[in-house]
Coordinates of C-alpha atoms in Angstrom, one line a residue:
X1 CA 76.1 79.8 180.7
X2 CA 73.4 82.1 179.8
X3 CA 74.1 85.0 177.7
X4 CA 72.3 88.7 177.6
X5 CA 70.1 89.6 175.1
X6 CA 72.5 92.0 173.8
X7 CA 75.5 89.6 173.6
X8 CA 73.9 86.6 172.0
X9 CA 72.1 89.3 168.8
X10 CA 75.7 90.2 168.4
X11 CA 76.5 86.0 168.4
X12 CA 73.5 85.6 166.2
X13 CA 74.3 88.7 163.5
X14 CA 78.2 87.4 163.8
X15 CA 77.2 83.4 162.9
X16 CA 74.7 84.3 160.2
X17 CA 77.8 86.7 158.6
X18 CA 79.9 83.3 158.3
X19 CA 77.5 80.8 157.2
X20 CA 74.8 82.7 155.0
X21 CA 71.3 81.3 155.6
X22 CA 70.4 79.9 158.4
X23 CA 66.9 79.0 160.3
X24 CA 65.3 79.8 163.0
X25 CA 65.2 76.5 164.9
X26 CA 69.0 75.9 164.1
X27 CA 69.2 79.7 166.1
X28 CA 67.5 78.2 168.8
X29 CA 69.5 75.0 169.2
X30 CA 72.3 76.9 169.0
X31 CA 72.4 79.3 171.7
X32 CA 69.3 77.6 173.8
X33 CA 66.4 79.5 173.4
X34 CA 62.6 79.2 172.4
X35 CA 61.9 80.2 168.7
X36 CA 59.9 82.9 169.7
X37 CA 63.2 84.6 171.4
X38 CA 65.0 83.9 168.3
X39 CA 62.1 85.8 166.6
X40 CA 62.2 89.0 168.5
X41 CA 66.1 89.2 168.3
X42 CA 66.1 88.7 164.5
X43 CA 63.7 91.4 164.1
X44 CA 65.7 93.7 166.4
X45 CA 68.8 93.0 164.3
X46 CA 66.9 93.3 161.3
X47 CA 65.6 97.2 162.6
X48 CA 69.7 97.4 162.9
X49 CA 70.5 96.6 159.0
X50 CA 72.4 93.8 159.9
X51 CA 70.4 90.9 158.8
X52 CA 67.0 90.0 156.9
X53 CA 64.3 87.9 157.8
X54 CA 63.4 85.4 155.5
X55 CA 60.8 82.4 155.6
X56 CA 61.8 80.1 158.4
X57 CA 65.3 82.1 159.1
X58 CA 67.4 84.4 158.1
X59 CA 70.3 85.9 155.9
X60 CA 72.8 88.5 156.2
X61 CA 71.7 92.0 155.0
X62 CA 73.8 92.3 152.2
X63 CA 73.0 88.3 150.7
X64 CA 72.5 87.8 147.0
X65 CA 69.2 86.3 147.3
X66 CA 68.0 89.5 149.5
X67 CA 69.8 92.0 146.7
X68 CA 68.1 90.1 143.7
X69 CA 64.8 90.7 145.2
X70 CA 64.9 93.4 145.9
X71 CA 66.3 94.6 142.6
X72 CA 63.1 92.8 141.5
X73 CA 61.0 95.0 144.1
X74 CA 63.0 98.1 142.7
X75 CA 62.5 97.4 138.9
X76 CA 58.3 96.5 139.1
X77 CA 57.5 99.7 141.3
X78 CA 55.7 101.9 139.0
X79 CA 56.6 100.3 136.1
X80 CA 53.9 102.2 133.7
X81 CA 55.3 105.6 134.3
X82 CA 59.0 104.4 133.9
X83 CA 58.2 103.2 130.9
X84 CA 56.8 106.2 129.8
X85 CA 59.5 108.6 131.3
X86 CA 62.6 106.1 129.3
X87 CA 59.9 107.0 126.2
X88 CA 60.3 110.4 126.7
X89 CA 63.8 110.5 127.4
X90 CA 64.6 108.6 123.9
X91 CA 63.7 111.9 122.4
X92 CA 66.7 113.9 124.4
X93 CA 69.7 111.8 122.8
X94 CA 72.0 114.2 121.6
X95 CA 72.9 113.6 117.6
X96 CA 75.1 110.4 116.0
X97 CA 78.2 109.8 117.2
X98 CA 77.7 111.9 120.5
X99 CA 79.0 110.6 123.6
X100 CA 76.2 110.0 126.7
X101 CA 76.7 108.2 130.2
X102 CA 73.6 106.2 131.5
X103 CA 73.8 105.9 135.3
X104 CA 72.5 102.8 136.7
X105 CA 68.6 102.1 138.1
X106 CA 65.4 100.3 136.6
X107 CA 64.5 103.9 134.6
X108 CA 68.1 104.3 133.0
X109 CA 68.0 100.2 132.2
X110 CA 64.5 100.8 130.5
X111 CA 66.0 103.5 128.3
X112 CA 68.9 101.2 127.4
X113 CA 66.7 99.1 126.2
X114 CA 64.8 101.8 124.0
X115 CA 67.8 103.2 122.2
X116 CA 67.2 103.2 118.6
X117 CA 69.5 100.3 116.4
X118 CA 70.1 103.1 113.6
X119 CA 71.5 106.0 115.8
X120 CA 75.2 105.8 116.8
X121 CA 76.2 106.6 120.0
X122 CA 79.0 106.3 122.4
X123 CA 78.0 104.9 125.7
X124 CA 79.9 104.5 129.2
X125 CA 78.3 103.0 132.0
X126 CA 78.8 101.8 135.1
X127 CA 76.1 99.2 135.4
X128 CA 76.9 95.7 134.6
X129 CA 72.9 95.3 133.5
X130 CA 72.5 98.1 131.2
X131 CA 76.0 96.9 129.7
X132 CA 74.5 93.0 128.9
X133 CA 71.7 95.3 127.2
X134 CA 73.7 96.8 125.4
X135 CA 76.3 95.0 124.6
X136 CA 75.3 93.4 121.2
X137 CA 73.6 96.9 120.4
X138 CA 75.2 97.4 116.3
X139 CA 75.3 100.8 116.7
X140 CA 77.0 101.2 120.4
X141 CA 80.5 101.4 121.3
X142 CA 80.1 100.7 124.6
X143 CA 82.6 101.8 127.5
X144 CA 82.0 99.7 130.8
X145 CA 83.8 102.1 133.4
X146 CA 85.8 100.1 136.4
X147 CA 85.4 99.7 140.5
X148 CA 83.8 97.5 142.5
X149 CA 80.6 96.5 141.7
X150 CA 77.6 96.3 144.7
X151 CA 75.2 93.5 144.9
X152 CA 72.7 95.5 145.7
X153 CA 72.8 97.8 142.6
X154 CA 74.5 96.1 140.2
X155 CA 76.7 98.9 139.5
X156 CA 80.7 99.8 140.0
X157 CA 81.5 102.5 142.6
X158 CA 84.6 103.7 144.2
X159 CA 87.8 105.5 143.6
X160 CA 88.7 103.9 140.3
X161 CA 85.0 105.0 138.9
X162 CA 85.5 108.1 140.0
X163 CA 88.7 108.6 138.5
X164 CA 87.2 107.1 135.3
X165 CA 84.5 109.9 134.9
X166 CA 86.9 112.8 135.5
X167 CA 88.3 111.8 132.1
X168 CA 85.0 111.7 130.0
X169 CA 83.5 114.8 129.0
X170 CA 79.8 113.5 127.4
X171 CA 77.5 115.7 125.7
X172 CA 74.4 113.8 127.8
X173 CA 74.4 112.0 131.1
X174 CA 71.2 110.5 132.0
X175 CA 70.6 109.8 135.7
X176 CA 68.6 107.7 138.3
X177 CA 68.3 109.8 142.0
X178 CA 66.5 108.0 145.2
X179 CA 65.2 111.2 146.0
X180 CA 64.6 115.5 144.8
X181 CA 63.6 117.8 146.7
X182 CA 64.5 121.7 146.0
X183 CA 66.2 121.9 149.4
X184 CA 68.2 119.1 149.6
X185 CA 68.7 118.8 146.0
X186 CA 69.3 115.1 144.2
X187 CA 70.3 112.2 146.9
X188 CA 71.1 108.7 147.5
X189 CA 71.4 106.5 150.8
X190 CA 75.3 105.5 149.7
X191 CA 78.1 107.1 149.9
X192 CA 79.6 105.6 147.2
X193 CA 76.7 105.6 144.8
X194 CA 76.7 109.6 145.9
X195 CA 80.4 110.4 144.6
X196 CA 80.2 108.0 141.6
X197 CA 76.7 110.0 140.6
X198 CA 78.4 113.3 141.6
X199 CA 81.4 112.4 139.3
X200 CA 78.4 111.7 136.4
X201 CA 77.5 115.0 136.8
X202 CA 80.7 116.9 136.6
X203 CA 81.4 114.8 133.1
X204 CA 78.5 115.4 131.7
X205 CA 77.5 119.0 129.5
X206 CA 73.8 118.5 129.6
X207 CA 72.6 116.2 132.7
X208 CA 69.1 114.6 132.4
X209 CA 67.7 113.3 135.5
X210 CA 64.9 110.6 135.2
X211 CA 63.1 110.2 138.5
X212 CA 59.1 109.2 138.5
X213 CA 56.8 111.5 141.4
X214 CA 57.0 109.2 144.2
X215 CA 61.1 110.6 143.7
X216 CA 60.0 113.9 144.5
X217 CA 59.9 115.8 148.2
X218 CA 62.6 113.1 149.3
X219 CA 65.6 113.5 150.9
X220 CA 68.1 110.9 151.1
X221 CA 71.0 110.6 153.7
X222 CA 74.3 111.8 150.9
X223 CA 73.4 115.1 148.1
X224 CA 75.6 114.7 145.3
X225 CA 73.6 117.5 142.7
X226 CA 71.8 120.6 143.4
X227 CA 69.2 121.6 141.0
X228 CA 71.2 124.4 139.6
X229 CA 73.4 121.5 138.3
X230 CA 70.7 119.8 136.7
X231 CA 69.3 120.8 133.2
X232 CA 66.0 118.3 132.6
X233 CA 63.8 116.5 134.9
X234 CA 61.5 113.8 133.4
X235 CA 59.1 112.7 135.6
X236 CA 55.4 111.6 135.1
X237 CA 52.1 113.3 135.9
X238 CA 51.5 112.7 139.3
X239 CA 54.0 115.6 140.2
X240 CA 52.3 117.7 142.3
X241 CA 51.8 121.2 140.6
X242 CA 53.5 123.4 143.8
X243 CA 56.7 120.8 143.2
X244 CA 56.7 120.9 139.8
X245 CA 56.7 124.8 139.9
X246 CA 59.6 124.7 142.4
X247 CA 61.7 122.8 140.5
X248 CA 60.9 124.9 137.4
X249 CA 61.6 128.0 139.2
X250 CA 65.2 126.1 140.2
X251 CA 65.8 126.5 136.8
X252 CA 65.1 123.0 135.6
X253 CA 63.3 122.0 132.7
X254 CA 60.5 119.7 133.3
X255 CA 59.3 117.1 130.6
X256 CA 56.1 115.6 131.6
X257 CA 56.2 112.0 130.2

């Protein structure tokens, strides 16, 4: 019996859930339909989220080989100015023995991997890569706070995280943001990234945000800072000057890396 469109995407995004990869001539065998109609309803449940084209098929949205590319995609995206803003930010550790939280993302990982090996610091984190860098680090005591990690950052959210951070009090937190703007404030797509970075920013005395210019004007779908809870921005010099003297006027510092 022939099915509508509608019913056999919702067979297709349902099949691909249980079985992980899967092609597009197997699709078409399955529920009997020319290639090119597989085609068009992959890429209408791919506009949905709920699976991602591949060469010669597809996988579900949230599959590890997706995730690890595009943590790859994430981490080379203006690589030259996170390197120099992780630089820069080397130069805002608070004294030995001071406690600091490094959030998760490819600028935080870069500054990881930066931290002097003669200057003693107490670090929690949340991200399972920053914590590999760091763990043979001979001067870190390192604190790798608990919840359930996501694929697609690398990184533990949830209640249990949460809960975590409203213990720590840390002199710095350094943090990653998808977006800034002075309206919306600092934001992220997921909800759960969103309290986990708004529990960072309640533990920490001094909060450092490290966010490149193509950060800056957007707005993400969950706000978990405002500016006026945000002491330092590093960010690179392609910041616009109007933006840069918003932010400033928030009452943020700006270093230019």
């Amino acid at each position: 019996m022939s099915m509508y469109a509608e019913e056999r995407q919702q067979a297709m995004a349902q099949l691909v859930a249980e079985r992980g990869r899967l092609s597009v001539s197997v699709l078409a065998e399955q529920y009997d339909v020319t290639t090119e109609t597989v085609r068009r309803d992959l890429s209408t449940l791919e506009r949905l989220g709920l699976v991602r084209r591949v060469h010669g098929g597809v996988v579900p949205a949230n599959s590890l080989s997706v995730i690890e590319s595009g943590l790859l995609e994430r981490d080379s995206a203006n690589t030259a100015e996170k390197d120099r803003i992780a630089r820069a930010a080397v130069d805002l550790l608070p004294p030995p023995g001071s406690t600091v939280i490094l959030d998760a993302g490819s600028t935080t990982s870069r500054l990881a991997s930066l931290l002097p090996r003669d200057h003693r610091l107490i670090v929690f984190t949340h991200a399972v890569p920053i914590a590999a860098r760091l763990a043979n680090h001979p001067q870190i005591e390192l604190h790798l706070l608990p919840g359930r990690v996501r694929m697609t950052t690398q990184a533990a959210v949830g209640s249990d995280t949460v809960n975590a951070l409203g213990q720590i009090r840390a002199d710095v937190v350094f943090l990653g943001t998808n977006g800034l703007s002075v309206a919306h404030g600092l934001s992220t797509p997921d909800r759960d990234e969103a309290a986990t970075k708004r529990a960072m920013v309640g533990a920490g005395r001094q909060v450092v945000v490290l966010a490149d210019a193509s950060k800056m004007g957007e707005e993400s779908l969950m706000r978990f800072a405002t500016l006026a809870e945000v002491d330092v921005l590093v960010t690179d010099d392609g910041v616009a000057e109007p933006d840069r003297s918003e932010i400033v006027a928030a009452g943020v510092e700006v270093v230019t890396a």
